[in-house]
Tab-separated table of C-alpha atoms in Angstrom:
chain	number	residue	atom	x	y	z
A	1	MET	CA	10.635	-86.807	20.616
A	2	LYS	CA	7.312	-86.533	22.408
A	3	ILE	CA	6.161	-83.304	24.040
A	4	GLY	CA	3.036	-83.371	26.171
A	5	PHE	CA	0.959	-80.468	27.491
A	6	ILE	CA	-1.185	-80.854	30.599
A	7	THR	CA	-4.047	-78.486	31.288
A	8	VAL	CA	-6.761	-78.756	33.930
A	9	SER	CA	-10.280	-77.703	32.985
A	10	PHE	CA	-12.652	-76.376	35.647
A	11	HIS	CA	-15.703	-74.182	34.955
A	12	SER	CA	-14.056	-72.916	31.763
A	13	ILE	CA	-14.669	-75.243	28.829
A	14	GLN	CA	-14.217	-72.517	26.215
A	15	ASP	CA	-10.864	-71.445	27.677
A	16	THR	CA	-9.761	-75.080	27.600
A	17	LEU	CA	-10.840	-75.577	23.996
A	18	ASP	CA	-9.089	-72.346	22.993
A	19	VAL	CA	-5.813	-73.581	24.472
A	20	VAL	CA	-6.164	-76.927	22.690
A	21	LYS	CA	-6.848	-75.145	19.373
A	22	GLN	CA	-3.862	-72.834	19.831
A	23	LEU	CA	-1.518	-75.701	20.691
A	24	GLU	CA	-2.666	-77.659	17.644
A	25	LYS	CA	-1.749	-74.658	15.473
A	26	ASN	CA	1.838	-74.793	16.748
A	27	THR	CA	4.592	-75.686	14.308
A	28	LEU	CA	6.106	-79.117	14.939
A	29	PRO	CA	9.663	-79.845	13.814
A	30	LEU	CA	10.374	-83.105	12.009
A	31	GLY	CA	10.435	-86.011	14.464
A	32	VAL	CA	8.481	-84.203	17.193
A	33	SER	CA	4.927	-85.147	18.190
A	34	SER	CA	2.638	-83.158	20.500
A	35	THR	CA	-0.203	-84.293	22.751
A	36	VAL	CA	-2.514	-82.167	24.891
A	37	TYR	CA	-3.722	-83.975	28.026
A	38	VAL	CA	-6.905	-82.298	29.227
A	39	VAL	CA	-7.794	-83.165	32.813
A	40	ASP	CA	-11.512	-82.654	33.362
A	41	ASN	CA	-12.139	-81.522	36.943
A	42	ASP	CA	-15.769	-80.839	35.938
A	43	CYS	CA	-16.616	-84.374	34.756
A	44	SER	CA	-18.157	-82.710	31.704
A	45	VAL	CA	-19.712	-84.852	28.984
A	46	ASP	CA	-19.769	-81.723	26.815
A	47	LEU	CA	-16.005	-81.263	27.105
A	48	ARG	CA	-15.298	-84.910	26.327
A	49	GLU	CA	-17.409	-84.729	23.159
A	50	LYS	CA	-15.885	-81.464	21.963
A	51	LEU	CA	-12.324	-82.674	22.525
A	52	SER	CA	-12.949	-85.652	20.230
A	53	LYS	CA	-12.666	-83.206	17.306
A	54	TYR	CA	-9.014	-82.471	18.098
A	55	PRO	CA	-6.544	-85.191	17.055
A	56	GLN	CA	-3.828	-84.157	19.500
A	57	ALA	CA	-6.128	-83.959	22.538
A	58	VAL	CA	-6.412	-86.752	25.100
A	59	TYR	CA	-9.282	-86.581	27.579
A	60	VAL	CA	-8.179	-87.464	31.139
A	61	GLU	CA	-11.050	-88.252	33.450
A	62	SER	CA	-11.056	-86.958	37.013
A	63	PRO	CA	-13.362	-88.143	39.819
A	64	GLY	CA	-14.422	-84.522	40.335
A	65	ASN	CA	-12.790	-81.281	41.354
A	66	VAL	CA	-9.738	-82.802	43.016
A	67	GLY	CA	-7.845	-79.498	42.927
A	68	PHE	CA	-4.999	-78.093	40.876
A	69	ALA	CA	-2.199	-80.293	42.228
A	70	ALA	CA	-4.077	-83.597	42.046
A	71	GLY	CA	-5.602	-82.702	38.683
A	72	ASN	CA	-2.233	-82.021	37.137
A	73	ASN	CA	-0.892	-85.220	38.679
A	74	LEU	CA	-3.506	-87.174	36.718
A	75	GLY	CA	-2.125	-85.580	33.573
A	76	PHE	CA	1.496	-86.166	34.611
A	77	LYS	CA	0.800	-89.854	35.190
A	78	LYS	CA	-0.848	-90.285	31.800
A	79	ALA	CA	1.987	-88.457	30.028
A	80	LEU	CA	4.579	-90.587	31.823
A	81	LEU	CA	2.739	-93.775	30.852
A	82	ASP	CA	2.878	-92.572	27.240
A	83	GLU	CA	6.679	-92.194	27.567
A	84	THR	CA	6.566	-88.448	26.919
A	85	ASP	CA	10.008	-86.811	26.898
A	86	ILE	CA	9.115	-83.217	27.816
A	87	ILE	CA	6.014	-82.393	29.861
A	88	VAL	CA	4.587	-78.880	29.920
A	89	MET	CA	2.039	-77.894	32.514
A	90	ILE	CA	0.030	-74.964	31.148
A	91	ASN	CA	-2.965	-73.106	32.572
A	92	ASN	CA	-6.116	-73.376	30.514
A	93	ASP	CA	-6.724	-69.627	30.915
A	94	THR	CA	-3.769	-68.658	28.735
A	95	VAL	CA	-3.232	-67.337	25.212
A	96	VAL	CA	-0.675	-69.459	23.348
A	97	PRO	CA	1.546	-68.209	20.489
A	98	GLU	CA	2.052	-70.440	17.461
A	99	ASP	CA	5.812	-70.738	18.095
A	100	LEU	CA	5.536	-71.938	21.698
A	101	ILE	CA	6.740	-75.486	20.971
A	102	LEU	CA	9.661	-74.245	18.865
A	103	LYS	CA	10.697	-71.883	21.663
A	104	ILE	CA	10.431	-74.658	24.266
A	105	LEU	CA	12.616	-76.985	22.223
A	106	ALA	CA	15.192	-74.197	21.771
A	107	SER	CA	15.251	-73.451	25.519
A	108	PRO	CA	17.666	-74.899	28.125
A	109	ILE	CA	15.221	-77.758	28.856
A	110	SER	CA	17.656	-80.191	27.197
A	111	ASP	CA	20.539	-79.034	29.443
A	112	LYS	CA	21.224	-81.867	31.897
A	113	ASN	CA	21.955	-79.324	34.640
A	114	VAL	CA	18.527	-77.725	34.246
A	115	GLY	CA	15.559	-79.369	35.918
A	116	ALA	CA	12.709	-77.132	34.780
A	117	VAL	CA	12.143	-74.103	32.567
A	118	GLY	CA	9.627	-71.273	32.654
A	119	GLY	CA	8.811	-68.404	30.327
A	120	LEU	CA	8.040	-64.703	30.283
A	121	ILE	CA	4.330	-64.415	31.031
A	122	TYR	CA	2.238	-61.329	30.378
A	123	PHE	CA	-1.224	-60.340	31.531
A	124	ALA	CA	-3.703	-61.056	28.746
A	125	LYS	CA	-5.224	-57.822	27.478
A	126	GLY	CA	-7.909	-56.622	29.874
A	127	PHE	CA	-6.671	-58.726	32.792
A	128	GLU	CA	-4.041	-56.318	34.152
A	129	PHE	CA	-4.037	-55.641	37.910
A	130	GLU	CA	-3.718	-51.875	37.382
A	131	ASP	CA	-5.476	-49.381	35.120
A	132	LYS	CA	-2.556	-47.126	34.224
A	133	TYR	CA	-1.252	-48.335	30.882
A	134	GLN	CA	-1.294	-46.827	27.409
A	135	LYS	CA	-3.297	-48.706	24.787
A	136	ASP	CA	-0.178	-49.885	22.977
A	137	GLU	CA	1.262	-51.249	26.251
A	138	LEU	CA	-1.591	-53.706	26.802
A	139	GLY	CA	-0.422	-57.238	26.154
A	140	GLN	CA	3.119	-56.235	27.166
A	141	VAL	CA	2.484	-55.882	30.914
A	142	ILE	CA	4.463	-58.519	32.789
A	143	TRP	CA	2.805	-60.956	35.180
A	144	TYR	CA	5.850	-63.215	35.700
A	145	ALA	CA	9.477	-62.811	34.615
A	146	GLY	CA	10.896	-65.164	37.228
A	147	GLY	CA	10.209	-66.208	40.799
A	148	GLN	CA	12.023	-65.026	43.916
A	149	TYR	CA	11.518	-65.979	47.566
A	150	ASP	CA	11.471	-63.648	50.525
A	151	TRP	CA	12.665	-66.265	53.006
A	152	ASP	CA	12.377	-63.920	56.004
A	153	ASN	CA	8.612	-63.826	55.515
A	154	VAL	CA	8.033	-66.883	53.290
A	155	TYR	CA	6.536	-65.029	50.384
A	156	ALA	CA	6.929	-65.993	46.731
A	157	ASN	CA	7.304	-62.906	44.537
A	158	HIS	CA	7.006	-62.512	40.781
A	159	LEU	CA	9.838	-60.533	39.214
A	160	GLY	CA	8.661	-57.725	36.947
A	161	VAL	CA	4.984	-57.901	37.872
A	162	ASN	CA	3.027	-54.876	36.562
A	163	GLU	CA	6.042	-53.602	34.589
A	164	VAL	CA	5.768	-52.947	30.868
A	165	ASP	CA	8.220	-55.139	28.985
A	166	LYS	CA	11.043	-52.976	27.655
A	167	GLY	CA	13.519	-55.821	27.336
A	168	GLN	CA	14.613	-55.557	30.983
A	169	PHE	CA	14.176	-59.308	31.473
A	170	ASP	CA	15.512	-60.497	28.131
A	171	GLY	CA	17.653	-63.637	28.121
A	172	GLN	CA	17.858	-66.596	30.455
A	173	ARG	CA	18.183	-66.445	34.229
A	174	GLU	CA	18.226	-68.851	37.134
A	175	VAL	CA	15.272	-68.329	39.483
A	176	ASP	CA	13.967	-69.514	42.859
A	177	PHE	CA	10.705	-70.913	41.502
A	178	ILE	CA	8.772	-71.426	38.282
A	179	THR	CA	5.063	-70.693	38.222
A	180	GLY	CA	2.689	-73.558	37.548
A	181	CYS	CA	1.053	-71.403	34.859
A	182	LEU	CA	3.821	-72.640	32.523
A	183	PHE	CA	6.104	-75.295	33.979
A	184	ILE	CA	8.330	-77.212	31.532
A	185	VAL	CA	10.100	-80.307	32.795
A	186	ARG	CA	11.697	-83.486	31.483
A	187	SER	CA	10.036	-86.751	32.393
A	188	GLU	CA	13.261	-88.065	33.898
A	189	ILE	CA	13.171	-85.249	36.471
A	190	LEU	CA	9.636	-86.090	37.588
A	191	LYS	CA	10.576	-89.764	37.880
A	192	LYS	CA	13.412	-88.734	40.176
A	193	VAL	CA	11.745	-86.130	42.440
A	194	GLY	CA	8.056	-87.069	42.199
A	195	LEU	CA	4.940	-85.173	41.162
A	196	PHE	CA	2.982	-82.428	42.925
A	197	ASP	CA	2.455	-82.813	46.662
A	198	GLU	CA	-1.332	-83.038	46.830
A	199	ARG	CA	-1.415	-81.717	50.389
A	200	TYR	CA	-1.152	-78.245	48.826
A	201	CYS	CA	-4.134	-78.629	46.473
A	202	LEU	CA	-3.860	-75.029	45.216
A	203	TYR	CA	-0.975	-72.524	45.562
A	204	PHE	CA	2.626	-73.261	46.553
A	205	GLU	CA	2.460	-76.711	44.918
A	206	ASP	CA	4.699	-75.376	42.128
A	207	SER	CA	7.083	-73.867	44.683
A	208	ASP	CA	7.330	-77.198	46.512
A	209	LEU	CA	8.050	-79.130	43.295
A	210	GLY	CA	10.657	-76.567	42.310
A	211	MET	CA	12.357	-76.867	45.697
A	212	ARG	CA	12.568	-80.648	45.331
A	213	ILE	CA	14.085	-80.225	41.869
A	214	LYS	CA	16.670	-77.784	43.232
A	215	LYS	CA	17.469	-80.053	46.171
A	216	ALA	CA	18.118	-82.840	43.652
A	217	GLY	CA	20.887	-80.661	42.193
A	218	TYR	CA	19.181	-79.045	39.199
A	219	LYS	CA	18.695	-75.420	38.175
A	220	LEU	CA	15.378	-73.669	37.550
A	221	VAL	CA	15.647	-71.335	34.547
A	222	VAL	CA	13.357	-68.776	32.928
A	223	ASP	CA	13.857	-68.173	29.207
A	224	SER	CA	12.307	-64.891	28.000
A	225	ASN	CA	12.070	-66.214	24.431
A	226	ILE	CA	9.198	-68.407	25.651
A	227	LYS	CA	6.164	-66.132	25.919
A	228	LEU	CA	2.608	-66.630	27.145
A	229	TRP	CA	-0.397	-64.458	28.047
A	230	HIS	CA	-2.425	-65.210	31.186
A	231	LYS	CA	-6.048	-64.382	32.044
A	232	VAL	CA	-5.106	-64.061	35.688
A	233	ALA	CA	-7.060	-65.804	38.493
A	234	GLN	CA	-10.020	-66.957	36.410
A	235	SER	CA	-10.796	-69.973	38.601
A	236	SER	CA	-9.899	-68.926	42.146
A	237	GLY	CA	-10.388	-65.161	42.153
A	238	ILE	CA	-7.743	-62.934	43.719
A	239	GLY	CA	-8.875	-61.831	47.174
A	240	SER	CA	-11.641	-64.424	47.394
A	241	PRO	CA	-12.093	-66.554	50.540
A	242	LEU	CA	-10.773	-69.569	48.593
A	243	ASN	CA	-7.667	-67.613	47.600
A	244	ASP	CA	-7.244	-66.343	51.174
A	245	TYR	CA	-7.633	-69.815	52.655
A	246	PHE	CA	-5.127	-71.675	50.477
A	247	LEU	CA	-2.476	-68.940	50.514
A	248	THR	CA	-2.642	-68.775	54.318
A	249	ARG	CA	-2.578	-72.532	54.935
A	250	ASN	CA	-0.047	-73.432	52.258
A	251	ARG	CA	2.368	-70.654	53.194
A	252	LEU	CA	2.507	-72.299	56.615
A	253	LEU	CA	2.987	-75.736	55.083
A	254	PHE	CA	5.721	-74.576	52.717
A	255	GLY	CA	7.454	-72.586	55.445
A	256	MET	CA	7.480	-75.520	57.862
A	257	ASP	CA	9.041	-77.679	55.140
A	258	TYR	CA	11.732	-75.306	53.902
A	259	ALA	CA	12.254	-72.149	56.008
A	260	ARG	CA	14.938	-71.533	58.645
A	261	PRO	CA	14.091	-72.411	62.273
A	262	ARG	CA	13.690	-68.798	63.419
A	263	THR	CA	11.401	-68.061	60.457
A	264	LYS	CA	9.294	-71.106	61.312
A	265	ILE	CA	8.844	-69.764	64.836
A	266	ALA	CA	7.780	-66.375	63.460
A	267	LEU	CA	5.297	-68.052	61.112
A	268	LEU	CA	3.735	-70.011	63.953
A	269	ARG	CA	3.390	-66.870	66.076
A	270	GLU	CA	1.735	-65.078	63.152
A	271	ALA	CA	-0.591	-68.052	62.661
A	272	VAL	CA	-1.732	-67.998	66.277
A	273	LYS	CA	-2.428	-64.268	65.976
A	274	LYS	CA	-4.599	-64.912	62.894
A	275	LEU	CA	-6.744	-67.284	64.956
A	276	PHE	CA	-7.943	-64.176	66.802
A	277	ILE	CA	-7.747	-61.312	64.270
A	278	GLY	CA	-7.682	-63.002	60.860
A	279	THR	CA	-10.456	-63.286	58.323
A	280	LYS	CA	-12.852	-66.218	58.537
A	281	ALA	CA	-10.915	-68.017	55.785
A	282	GLN	CA	-7.573	-67.361	57.494
A	283	LYS	CA	-8.828	-68.666	60.839
A	284	GLN	CA	-10.049	-71.861	59.185
A	285	ALA	CA	-6.774	-72.202	57.263
A	286	VAL	CA	-4.714	-71.988	60.449
A	287	ARG	CA	-6.946	-74.440	62.311
A	288	ASP	CA	-6.748	-76.910	59.425
A	289	PHE	CA	-2.978	-76.603	59.266
A	290	PHE	CA	-2.576	-77.295	62.983
A	291	VAL	CA	-4.800	-80.389	62.896
A	292	GLY	CA	-3.255	-81.660	59.664
A	293	LYS	CA	-6.356	-81.176	57.532
A	294	LEU	CA	-4.663	-80.632	54.174
A	295	GLY	CA	-5.565	-81.211	50.526
A	296	GLY	CA	-8.745	-79.574	49.194
A	297	GLY	CA	-11.608	-80.625	51.420
A	298	SER	CA	-14.852	-78.662	51.168
A	299	TRP	CA	-13.088	-75.613	49.728
A	300	ILE	CA	-12.927	-76.994	46.198
A	301	LYS	CA	-16.283	-78.794	45.922
């Protein structure tokens, strides 16, 4: 069996190398091989040279910063060409335990009714949103324990965010969406439903892929035995104009694709209002949505 990890590197070579190192330390059962596909959105000669030291790493060249969705698609395509059985999209700003591969293989990913699997993801120490935790709670603060949609407002919510893990999310549960921070899928599923929709570029691309998997008749499951730690928003910056732009535009795009008619009308009314009272990034996001200017454009250069 072949398992392939895809990670996109952008302005964070050391984070990328750390993830590669951690994945290479993972225990591999007999008959299982692991490859780490590193997509270089920086076009970095330095990264290419440093990756040559890691036997399991495969350098995937990108024409530049093509965005999160398109970058991962480059990795997906390479992994599919290599006839990989299980593909794992993983953020490069994560801390990986040495039993990650074992936990993935023991998860419901082999269940033919399951299309994709996620894990229990914590804030990496020092990256928590709030400053209210005891010292021994750091590293146990939840960032994602499952995804749930608020379809009345078209918001994607993380279950358990900011809660200290006390076992309240132990086990396996079906969810509305799986975060792209750790997205585990069989190759056969991607061949059936397609890869990321590159119109999204950044944010909601994982929600869109999950919706297509669900519409194809499969379940999305989070298994709490799979654990990961995330250095949250290292590349885009929560609250930044880039973050504001893509969340605004892509919420409209996702809502127009999947929400109920009355919700779509409410979204469009809200969008028009933002043209007058929104932030600069929100105004541009709405204008771009209405004229069909999607993808990354100048926002990711």
